[in-house]
Short mmCIF file of C-alpha atoms in Angstrom, two decimals:
data_model
loop_
_atom_site.label_atom_id
_atom_site.label_comp_id
_atom_site.label_asym_id
_atom_site.label_seq_id
_atom_site.Cartn_x
_atom_site.Cartn_y
_atom_site.Cartn_z
CA MET V 1 0.72 -64.14 19.85
CA ARG V 2 -1.14 -62.07 22.41
CA ILE V 3 -4.64 -60.66 22.04
CA GLY V 4 -3.52 -57.19 20.94
CA GLU V 5 -1.38 -58.55 18.13
CA LEU V 6 -4.14 -60.90 16.95
CA ALA V 7 -6.64 -58.03 16.94
CA LYS V 8 -4.27 -55.84 14.97
CA ARG V 9 -3.47 -58.54 12.40
CA ALA V 10 -7.14 -59.38 11.97
CA GLY V 11 -8.27 -55.75 11.78
CA THR V 12 -10.58 -55.94 14.78
CA THR V 13 -10.62 -55.04 18.46
CA THR V 14 -9.58 -56.95 21.56
CA ARG V 15 -13.12 -56.46 22.82
CA ALA V 16 -14.50 -58.30 19.76
CA LEU V 17 -12.01 -61.12 20.32
CA ARG V 18 -13.10 -61.50 23.93
CA TYR V 19 -16.70 -61.61 22.77
CA TYR V 20 -15.94 -64.29 20.17
CA GLU V 21 -14.14 -66.20 22.90
CA SER V 22 -17.14 -65.93 25.24
CA ARG V 23 -19.35 -67.31 22.44
CA GLY V 24 -17.04 -70.29 21.96
CA LEU V 25 -15.88 -69.27 18.49
CA LEU V 26 -12.32 -68.46 19.46
CA PRO V 27 -10.33 -70.71 21.83
CA ALA V 28 -9.55 -69.39 25.28
CA ARG V 29 -6.00 -70.63 25.80
CA ARG V 30 -3.75 -69.03 28.38
CA ALA V 31 0.03 -68.92 28.45
CA VAL V 32 1.91 -69.72 31.68
CA ASN V 33 2.00 -65.99 32.44
CA GLY V 34 -1.83 -65.84 32.32
CA TYR V 35 -2.08 -63.92 29.07
CA ARG V 36 -4.31 -65.15 26.28
CA ALA V 37 -2.26 -66.98 23.66
CA TYR V 38 -3.18 -67.31 19.99
CA ASP V 39 -1.56 -68.82 16.91
CA GLU V 40 -1.92 -68.68 13.13
CA ALA V 41 -4.83 -71.14 13.21
CA ASP V 42 -6.72 -68.71 15.46
CA LEU V 43 -6.00 -65.90 13.02
CA ARG V 44 -7.43 -68.09 10.26
CA LEU V 45 -10.60 -68.72 12.32
CA LEU V 46 -10.94 -65.04 13.00
CA ARG V 47 -10.50 -64.11 9.35
CA GLN V 48 -13.24 -66.61 8.44
CA ILE V 49 -15.59 -65.05 11.00
CA ARG V 50 -14.82 -61.51 9.85
CA THR V 51 -15.20 -62.35 6.15
CA LEU V 52 -18.61 -63.89 6.71
CA GLN V 53 -19.75 -61.01 8.91
CA ASP V 54 -18.58 -58.50 6.31
CA VAL V 55 -21.03 -60.01 3.80
CA GLY V 56 -23.98 -60.12 6.20
CA PHE V 57 -23.76 -63.34 8.19
CA ASP V 58 -24.59 -62.97 11.87
CA LEU V 59 -22.13 -64.31 14.38
CA GLU V 60 -23.99 -67.54 15.08
CA GLU V 61 -24.14 -68.31 11.35
CA THR V 62 -20.32 -68.39 11.32
CA ARG V 63 -20.16 -71.26 13.81
CA PRO V 64 -20.32 -74.15 11.27
CA PHE V 65 -17.49 -72.55 9.27
CA VAL V 66 -15.34 -72.19 12.39
CA GLU V 67 -16.07 -75.76 13.45
CA CYS V 68 -15.16 -76.95 9.95
CA LEU V 69 -11.77 -75.24 10.18
CA ARG V 70 -11.21 -76.56 13.70
CA ALA V 71 -11.92 -80.07 12.42
CA GLY V 72 -8.90 -79.68 10.13
CA HIS V 73 -10.61 -78.99 6.83
CA PRO V 74 -8.70 -76.75 4.42
CA ALA V 75 -11.60 -74.29 4.11
CA GLY V 76 -14.39 -73.32 6.47
CA ASP V 77 -17.00 -73.89 3.80
CA SER V 78 -16.01 -77.43 2.85
CA CYS V 79 -18.34 -79.10 5.40
CA PRO V 80 -22.03 -79.95 4.88
CA ALA V 81 -23.13 -77.71 7.77
CA SER V 82 -21.41 -74.72 6.17
CA LEU V 83 -23.05 -75.41 2.84
CA ALA V 84 -26.43 -75.54 4.59
CA VAL V 85 -25.77 -72.08 6.06
CA TYR V 86 -24.93 -70.76 2.59
CA ARG V 87 -28.22 -72.17 1.26
CA ARG V 88 -30.25 -70.63 4.11
CA LYS V 89 -28.53 -67.27 3.61
CA LEU V 90 -29.26 -67.30 -0.12
CA THR V 91 -32.93 -68.08 0.57
CA GLU V 92 -33.02 -65.22 3.09
CA LEU V 93 -31.38 -62.84 0.61
CA ASP V 94 -33.78 -63.87 -2.16
CA GLY V 95 -36.69 -63.04 0.15
CA LEU V 96 -35.21 -59.64 0.96
CA ILE V 97 -34.63 -58.93 -2.73
CA ASP V 98 -38.26 -59.84 -3.48
CA GLN V 99 -39.41 -57.46 -0.73
CA LEU V 100 -37.23 -54.66 -2.05
CA VAL V 101 -38.45 -55.17 -5.61
CA SER V 102 -42.04 -54.92 -4.34
CA VAL V 103 -41.33 -51.79 -2.31
CA ARG V 104 -39.50 -50.23 -5.25
CA ALA V 105 -42.47 -50.90 -7.53
CA ARG V 106 -44.85 -49.27 -5.02
CA VAL V 107 -42.62 -46.21 -4.64
CA GLY V 108 -42.33 -45.95 -8.43
CA GLU V 109 -46.13 -46.09 -8.79
CA GLN V 110 -46.52 -43.41 -6.12
CA LEU V 111 -43.97 -41.23 -7.90
CA ASP V 112 -45.83 -41.67 -11.19
CA ARG V 113 -49.13 -40.65 -9.52
CA ALA V 114 -47.50 -37.67 -7.81
CA GLU V 115 -45.88 -36.46 -11.02
CA ALA V 116 -49.16 -36.80 -12.92
CA ALA V 117 -51.01 -34.89 -10.21
CA ARG V 118 -48.35 -32.17 -10.19
CA ALA V 119 -48.50 -31.87 -13.98
CA GLY V 120 -52.29 -31.56 -13.78
CA LEU V 121 -52.03 -28.79 -11.18
CA ALA V 122 -49.43 -26.96 -13.23
CA ALA V 123 -51.68 -27.15 -16.31
CA GLU V 124 -54.64 -25.78 -14.31
CA ALA V 125 -52.47 -22.94 -12.98
CA GLU V 126 -51.75 -21.88 -16.57
CA LEU V 127 -55.46 -21.29 -17.26
CA PRO V 128 -56.79 -17.76 -16.70
CA GLY V 129 -58.18 -17.65 -13.16
CA GLY V 130 -56.63 -21.04 -12.33
CA PRO V 131 -55.21 -21.87 -8.92
CA GLU V 132 -51.82 -20.58 -7.88
CA PRO V 133 -49.13 -23.23 -7.98
CA GLY V 134 -48.13 -24.49 -4.57
CA CYS V 135 -47.51 -27.59 -2.60
CA GLU V 136 -49.43 -29.29 0.17
CA LEU V 137 -46.81 -28.37 2.75
CA THR V 138 -46.83 -24.68 1.86
CA HIS V 139 -50.64 -24.61 1.74
CA ALA V 140 -50.97 -26.32 5.12
CA LEU V 141 -48.41 -24.07 6.79
CA ASN V 142 -50.11 -20.95 5.42
CA HIS V 143 -53.40 -22.12 6.94
CA GLY V 144 -51.97 -23.08 10.35
CA ARG V 145 -52.25 -26.86 9.95
CA THR V 146 -49.72 -29.61 9.76
CA PRO V 147 -49.47 -31.24 6.35
CA HIS V 148 -51.14 -34.40 7.70
CA GLU V 149 -54.11 -32.46 9.06
CA GLY V 150 -54.67 -30.95 5.65
CA ALA V 151 -54.63 -34.32 3.88
CA GLY V 152 -58.07 -35.44 2.86
CA LYS V 153 -59.66 -31.99 3.43
#
């Protein structure tokens, strides 16, 4: 099949296929007429690349899977090098999850502090002669400052 048909069947662009070819992930065979020529095995390689990229693998991380398929294995993840990539990716994802959990906890704590402060201001505003309810942004804009200039004053 030609490049346009392969791109269509794989749900990608001819530009992406040329890029994969330039990176050595897709073979660069030419027919006698000079056109790029692909077969079902190339479609299988491309589907492996696209599947891995869809779940967050970068292009270079797909190489061991492609090489595994090219070596004649029934699946791109049946080789030791592919399994090693899976392990590295899981370690990377675990680290990102840990970071996100930490960030979420900090944002939750900030929200709790902000809600407590807002509730305190609302309670003070209810007292006779208490301050008028407002927000930092409104207060700063009414006094000709940016909200950041007003912080800490």
